Amino acid sequence: MDVGVSPDAGALAGLPLLEDLPALDGRRVLVRVDLNVPLHHGADGAPAVRDDFRIRAAAPTLSWLLERGASVTAATHLGRPQGKPDPRYDVAPVRARLGQVVPGVALLDNLRFDPGEEANDPAFVDRLVAGFDAYVNDAFGASHRAHASIVGPPARLPSAAGRLLAREVEVLGGLRAGAVRPFAAVVGGAKVADKVGVVRALLERVDHLAVGGAMAFTFLAARGHDVGDSLLEADQIEACAALLDEAGGRIALPTDLVALAPGGMVGDGAPGTGEVRMVGPDIPAGWRGLDIGPETAGTYADLVAGARTVLWNGPMGVFEDPRFAAGTAAVAQAVADGRAFSVVGGGDSVAALDRLGLAGRVGFVSTGGGASLELLEHGDLPGLAALRHASNAPGGA
Ligand code: 3PG
Ligand code: MG
C-alpha cells in the first residue's frame, strides 16, 4: 500500500518537532488539537461522540508528552458557536471520549466560546498560554485558520508540531512535491467557490481530475449543459470554464446523473421521497442532480484503478440518502481496491469510507478537510508559518 508517494520530508523544513522542545519532565504543556468531531444523541439521550477518528489521531502526541513526564492540557474548538458559550457546543462529550482514549489529559472549554479565539486577540492568547511552559500544535484540521490558539502561542512559548500535524504535512507535501504518475484526483462536495484554487493547483500536478458532487453542476453549466434545479454557483461559471480550458481534456465531468423529481425530498439515513431517474448530462427543468450516474461512476473508478497516486476529497452525491449513495460508494471501493497510494481527505469522504468499512484500506486518511485542500493549494498554512517562527525552531527565529 505504501507504493506511489514519497512523503516529502522537505515539507517539514524549519518546523520545530517534539524533539525540539526543552526537557518536559514536570512541565506544563498546552496542546492545540482539532477535536471538532460529529456528535449525536447517545443511548441515554445525552450528546455523545459519533466519530472519534480525530480523537484517536491526536493520541500519539498526547501519549508521547505524558510519557516524558509532562502535565498535558489539550484545547479544541467544537462547531461554530460564534464567540459565546452555547450548550450545544459544550466539549463535555469530547472530554469523556478523550478520557477513554488517552487518560490523564485535561481538556479546556471550547475555544470558540471566547470571541478572542477567532479574532486572534493577543489578550486571549495571553490568557491561554498563562501558566504553560511549552505549546504543541497537533490540530492539522484547524491550522488553516489564523485563530488565536493556532498562531498566537508559538510567539510566546517554546513550540512544536505534533506527530499528526507533521505526518499530514509530509504526506500532503509529498503530493505537491512529486507524486508517482499517473496521479488521479477525484474532487466532490458542494461548494465550487472553495475549490477553484485547489483545482487549479492540482491541474499543475495531476494526469486526471474527476469532478463529482454538487460542484460538478457549475462545471457542466460552463460546458453549456442544462442543470435543472441542481445546485449552481452562477458567479463561478466563468472560473470553471477557464479551468476546463487550462486542463486540456484532463478534467472528467459526469456524463450521466441520478436526479430527483420536482418536490421530492432527500432522506437522511433512509430514502427520501419523490421519483428518481437516470438523466444527463442535461437535467430536465425542475429536477435536481444528486449523484453521479453509473456510467460516470465506472469512468471515475477506471481512472482510479489506472493511477499510482490517488487523491480523493468530497463525496460524489448526497450519500446520506441511499438513493444517491452509489457514486460515492463506487469511488470509495475503487480507491480501496486500487494499487495506488491513496490519500483521502474531508470529513464526508472519510465518513463514507467508514460507512462502507473501507477506511483501513486507503494509504492515508487526512484529519483535515479545508486544511488539506489549503495545504495542497498553497503549500503552507498559517499554523505552520507560526511554528517556523517559534524561538526554538530549527535555524532560530
Ligand atoms: C473542520 O472540521 O473543518 C475543522 O475543525 C475546522 O473547523 P471550521 O471549518 O469551523 O474552522
Ligand atoms: Mg470545515
XYZ file of C-alpha atoms and ligand atoms in Angstrom:
409
model
C 0.000 0.000 0.000
C 2.968 2.340 0.503
C 3.854 2.466 -3.173
C 3.246 5.617 -5.122
C 4.184 8.523 -2.937
C 7.272 9.548 -1.103
C 6.312 11.584 1.915
C 8.154 14.856 1.469
C 10.471 15.354 4.434
C 11.372 18.711 2.836
C 7.856 19.908 3.666
C 8.880 19.796 7.344
C 11.844 22.145 6.818
C 12.031 24.795 9.528
C 9.256 23.264 11.649
C 10.132 22.566 15.287
C 9.186 18.972 16.144
C 8.511 17.382 19.541
C 12.222 16.576 19.877
C 12.993 20.302 19.640
C 11.117 21.068 22.875
C 13.070 21.662 26.080
C 13.017 18.938 28.792
C 9.392 18.203 29.636
C 9.525 16.358 32.951
C 7.250 18.194 35.374
C 6.462 20.874 32.762
C 3.012 22.055 31.717
C 2.292 21.676 28.019
C -0.649 23.193 26.120
C -1.629 21.096 23.088
C -3.929 22.558 20.427
C -5.825 19.611 18.978
C -8.661 19.518 16.454
C -11.338 17.506 18.233
C -14.104 19.152 16.220
C -15.947 15.841 15.863
C -19.534 14.975 14.938
C -21.842 14.416 17.901
C -25.126 12.541 18.161
C -27.529 11.624 20.897
C -26.270 8.567 22.753
C -28.329 5.700 24.143
C -29.147 7.698 27.288
C -30.243 10.706 25.218
C -27.148 12.729 26.184
C -24.834 14.028 23.461
C -22.001 11.658 22.590
C -19.183 11.484 20.062
C -20.379 9.871 16.818
C -16.956 9.504 15.207
C -13.769 9.578 17.274
C -11.279 9.473 14.385
C -9.806 12.875 15.256
C -9.580 11.924 18.945
C -7.665 8.728 18.155
C -5.451 10.623 15.719
C -4.398 13.038 18.479
C -3.427 10.235 20.866
C 0.214 9.577 19.805
C 1.318 13.129 20.565
C -0.584 13.320 23.854
C 0.850 9.952 24.975
C 4.368 10.954 23.936
C 4.162 14.069 26.113
C 2.709 12.160 29.087
C 5.451 9.518 28.803
C 8.039 12.301 29.153
C 6.533 13.425 32.418
C 4.670 16.480 31.149
C 1.379 17.624 32.565
C -0.780 17.875 29.448
C -3.702 20.207 28.760
C -5.475 19.951 25.411
C -7.633 22.637 23.798
C -10.014 22.448 20.841
C -12.843 24.243 19.135
C -16.132 22.416 18.558
C -18.557 23.671 15.946
C -19.111 27.362 15.309
C -20.609 28.872 18.493
C -19.885 32.468 17.366
C -17.801 33.646 20.300
C -20.195 32.888 23.152
C -20.963 29.895 25.357
C -23.588 27.620 23.819
C -24.531 24.302 25.429
C -24.878 22.668 22.005
C -21.129 23.050 21.553
C -20.062 22.025 25.039
C -16.956 19.823 24.798
C -18.129 17.554 27.650
C -18.826 14.534 25.376
C -15.451 15.033 23.685
C -13.744 15.245 27.086
C -15.395 11.992 28.113
C -14.239 10.152 24.990
C -10.743 11.661 25.202
C -10.515 10.395 28.766
C -11.089 6.854 27.481
C -8.630 7.125 24.584
C -5.817 8.897 26.487
C -6.417 9.043 30.237
C -4.733 11.839 32.179
C -5.172 14.749 29.760
C -7.173 17.833 30.745
C -9.376 19.445 28.084
C -10.173 23.170 28.207
C -13.620 24.513 27.360
C -14.492 25.179 23.721
C -12.006 27.796 22.488
C -14.687 29.438 20.335
C -16.805 30.311 23.382
C -14.480 33.358 23.581
C -14.615 35.876 20.723
C -10.835 36.308 21.129
C -10.180 32.922 19.530
C -11.417 33.665 16.016
C -10.380 37.335 16.264
C -6.825 36.257 17.139
C -6.931 38.681 20.067
C -3.483 38.983 21.743
C -5.127 39.327 25.176
C -6.862 35.977 24.631
C -3.537 34.397 23.619
C -2.002 35.747 26.847
C -4.749 34.161 28.942
C -4.470 30.903 27.012
C -0.721 30.431 27.498
C -0.608 31.675 31.120
C 0.987 29.018 33.330
C 2.257 26.856 30.459
C 5.908 26.061 29.689
C 5.513 24.790 26.121
C 2.998 24.597 23.271
C 2.308 21.888 20.713
C 0.124 22.274 17.638
C -1.325 18.929 16.577
C -4.516 20.487 15.165
C -3.903 19.889 11.483
C -7.617 20.257 10.649
C -7.671 23.800 12.077
C -4.208 25.005 11.022
C -5.614 26.865 8.016
C -7.338 29.210 10.472
C -5.265 32.160 11.739
C -7.019 31.887 15.086
C -5.506 32.764 18.471
C -4.810 29.218 19.660
C -3.162 28.304 16.338
C -0.942 31.288 15.545
C -0.554 33.010 18.937
C 1.293 30.635 21.299
C 4.392 29.988 19.118
C 5.418 33.641 19.582
C 5.277 33.208 23.372
C 6.339 29.644 24.247
C 8.808 27.019 23.017
C 6.650 25.227 20.447
C 6.441 22.162 18.270
C 4.415 20.432 15.604
C 2.858 17.263 16.987
C 3.134 13.865 15.320
C -0.195 14.102 13.478
C 0.474 17.580 12.124
C 3.944 16.522 10.945
C 2.631 13.379 9.213
C -0.142 15.304 7.429
C 2.392 17.857 6.197
C 4.759 15.126 4.980
C 2.099 13.185 3.085
C 0.252 16.126 1.547
C 3.588 17.829 0.862
C 4.590 14.659 -0.974
C 1.581 15.033 -3.283
C 2.695 18.564 -4.081
C 6.376 17.809 -4.447
C 6.092 14.899 -6.839
C 3.608 12.061 -6.712
C 4.205 8.911 -8.736
C 2.265 9.115 -12.040
C -0.326 8.584 -13.161
C -1.800 10.807 -10.480
C -5.607 10.986 -10.399
C -7.651 13.325 -8.212
C -11.359 12.888 -7.529
C -12.932 16.027 -6.138
C -16.511 16.405 -4.975
C -18.560 18.222 -2.388
C -20.834 21.172 -2.621
C -19.025 24.493 -2.866
C -17.165 25.108 -6.095
C -16.028 28.581 -4.944
C -13.965 26.898 -2.189
C -12.361 24.519 -4.664
C -11.397 26.608 -7.683
C -7.972 27.397 -6.212
C -7.162 23.825 -5.297
C -8.394 22.515 -8.651
C -6.055 24.970 -10.383
C -3.128 23.883 -8.147
C -3.931 20.213 -8.739
C -4.013 20.711 -12.512
C -0.289 21.508 -12.322
C 0.310 18.029 -10.924
C -2.356 15.515 -11.896
C -2.960 13.482 -15.038
C -6.724 13.302 -14.437
C -9.126 15.266 -12.285
C -12.626 13.823 -11.940
C -15.321 16.166 -10.649
C -18.427 14.966 -8.810
C -20.798 16.193 -6.132
C -22.803 19.361 -6.408
C -19.756 21.285 -7.624
C -19.977 19.352 -10.906
C -23.072 21.328 -11.963
C -21.213 24.613 -12.220
C -18.665 22.864 -14.460
C -21.485 21.292 -16.519
C -23.127 24.699 -16.857
C -19.779 26.090 -18.035
C -19.926 23.467 -20.805
C -23.405 24.694 -21.765
C -25.440 21.901 -20.171
C -28.827 22.393 -18.542
C -28.608 21.700 -14.826
C -32.295 21.975 -13.912
C -32.703 22.909 -10.236
C -29.344 21.413 -9.227
C -27.007 23.473 -7.056
C -25.330 26.026 -9.268
C -22.881 28.800 -8.409
C -23.574 31.165 -11.264
C -20.731 33.508 -10.283
C -18.247 30.631 -10.681
C -19.246 29.530 -14.192
C -16.554 31.670 -15.788
C -13.874 30.338 -13.425
C -14.940 26.766 -14.208
C -14.854 27.463 -17.945
C -11.292 28.803 -17.570
C -10.247 25.690 -15.639
C -11.719 23.432 -18.318
C -9.717 25.323 -20.957
C -6.495 25.144 -18.930
C -6.974 21.445 -18.267
C -6.845 20.478 -21.915
C -9.156 17.484 -21.506
C -7.792 16.284 -18.159
C -10.960 17.258 -16.240
C -13.586 14.496 -16.315
C -17.191 15.607 -15.795
C -20.297 13.477 -15.237
C -21.829 12.013 -18.397
C -24.888 10.744 -16.527
C -26.564 11.709 -13.261
C -29.131 10.485 -10.767
C -31.833 13.125 -10.467
C -34.793 13.747 -8.156
C -38.167 14.948 -9.456
C -39.542 18.380 -8.544
C -40.911 18.369 -4.994
C -39.004 15.229 -3.960
C -37.260 15.177 -0.594
C -33.756 13.995 0.230
C -33.617 11.451 3.062
C -31.066 11.236 5.853
C -30.060 7.656 6.584
C -33.139 6.379 4.710
C -34.614 7.016 1.270
C -36.495 10.283 0.950
C -39.490 10.871 -1.304
C -40.120 11.544 -4.989
C -39.295 9.929 -8.314
C -35.637 9.234 -9.109
C -34.361 8.937 -12.665
C -31.090 8.489 -14.560
C -30.563 11.520 -16.782
C -27.888 13.505 -18.321
C -25.680 15.086 -18.659
C -28.515 17.563 -19.206
C -31.067 17.736 -16.403
C -34.760 18.416 -17.073
C -36.247 21.656 -15.742
C -37.156 21.420 -12.053
C -35.163 18.219 -11.440
C -32.115 18.108 -9.176
C -28.990 16.070 -9.877
C -27.942 14.447 -6.592
C -25.414 11.770 -7.576
C -23.200 10.780 -10.485
C -24.728 8.045 -12.624
C -23.412 4.506 -13.184
C -21.569 5.305 -16.415
C -19.751 8.206 -14.737
C -19.008 6.101 -11.650
C -17.457 3.466 -13.925
C -15.316 6.062 -15.696
C -14.093 7.539 -12.411
C -13.401 4.074 -10.967
C -11.300 3.281 -14.072
C -9.290 6.490 -13.624
C -8.624 5.499 -10.019
C -7.757 1.917 -10.967
C -5.206 3.103 -13.533
C -3.458 5.530 -11.182
C -0.392 5.076 -8.985
C -1.359 8.030 -6.783
C -4.937 8.991 -5.909
C -6.313 11.955 -4.019
C -9.994 11.845 -3.105
C -11.741 14.768 -1.435
C -15.505 15.145 -1.219
C -18.468 12.865 -1.907
C -19.948 12.315 -5.384
C -23.538 12.742 -4.236
C -25.871 13.174 -1.293
C -24.875 9.776 0.083
C -26.898 10.217 3.295
C -29.885 9.212 1.127
C -29.224 5.657 -0.121
C -30.787 6.525 -3.493
C -27.852 8.883 -4.109
C -25.040 6.887 -2.490
C -23.884 4.645 -5.345
C -21.467 7.118 -6.929
C -19.618 7.805 -3.683
C -19.579 4.081 -2.879
C -18.120 3.243 -6.310
C -15.313 5.781 -5.885
C -14.631 4.590 -2.319
C -14.472 0.983 -3.497
C -12.139 1.845 -6.385
C -9.853 3.790 -4.048
C -9.753 0.849 -1.630
C -9.192 -1.761 -4.371
C -6.634 0.188 -6.404
C -2.876 -0.305 -6.375
C -2.256 3.422 -5.951
C -1.113 5.174 -2.833
C -4.355 6.864 -1.857
C -4.922 9.956 0.210
C -8.465 10.725 1.339
C -9.443 13.992 2.986
C -12.590 15.793 4.013
C -14.971 14.677 6.727
C -17.664 13.466 4.304
C -15.349 11.249 2.240
C -13.931 9.793 5.431
C -17.440 9.182 6.794
C -18.360 7.428 3.523
C -15.281 5.196 3.759
C -16.138 4.372 7.359
C -19.727 3.541 6.500
C -18.504 1.110 3.848
C -15.881 -0.398 6.164
C -13.084 0.667 3.798
C -11.197 3.201 5.943
C -8.451 0.695 6.736
C -7.767 0.111 3.034
C -6.530 3.517 1.965
C -2.958 4.748 2.235
C -3.614 7.830 4.300
C -6.762 9.357 5.736
C -6.325 13.058 6.441
C -7.975 14.558 9.514
C -8.356 17.819 7.612
C -10.906 18.846 5.021
C -10.368 22.539 4.343
C -6.846 22.348 5.792
C -5.756 19.570 3.433
C -7.086 21.486 0.412
C -5.395 24.710 1.508
C -2.104 22.927 2.096
C -2.327 21.338 -1.367
C -3.163 24.698 -2.903
C -0.646 26.942 -1.127
C 1.998 24.558 0.240
C 1.729 26.262 3.614
C -0.764 27.093 6.383
C -0.926 29.901 8.979
C -0.351 27.380 11.784
C 2.815 26.043 10.136
C 4.199 29.512 9.459
C 3.666 30.429 13.127
C 5.578 27.333 14.286
C 8.506 28.127 11.970
C 8.811 31.477 13.763
C 8.954 29.948 17.259
C 12.124 30.783 19.232
C 13.135 27.106 19.313
C 12.501 26.439 15.575
C 15.441 24.914 13.705
C 17.627 27.690 12.356
C 16.376 30.099 15.029
C 13.755 32.799 14.750
C -13.102 21.296 10.413
O -13.783 20.435 10.966
O -13.201 21.573 9.219
C -12.053 21.989 11.233
O -12.121 21.588 12.560
C -12.184 23.492 11.096
O -13.443 23.908 11.500
P -14.037 25.257 10.905
O -14.269 24.996 9.436
O -15.277 25.551 11.669
O -12.968 26.317 11.099
Mg -14.604 22.914 7.660
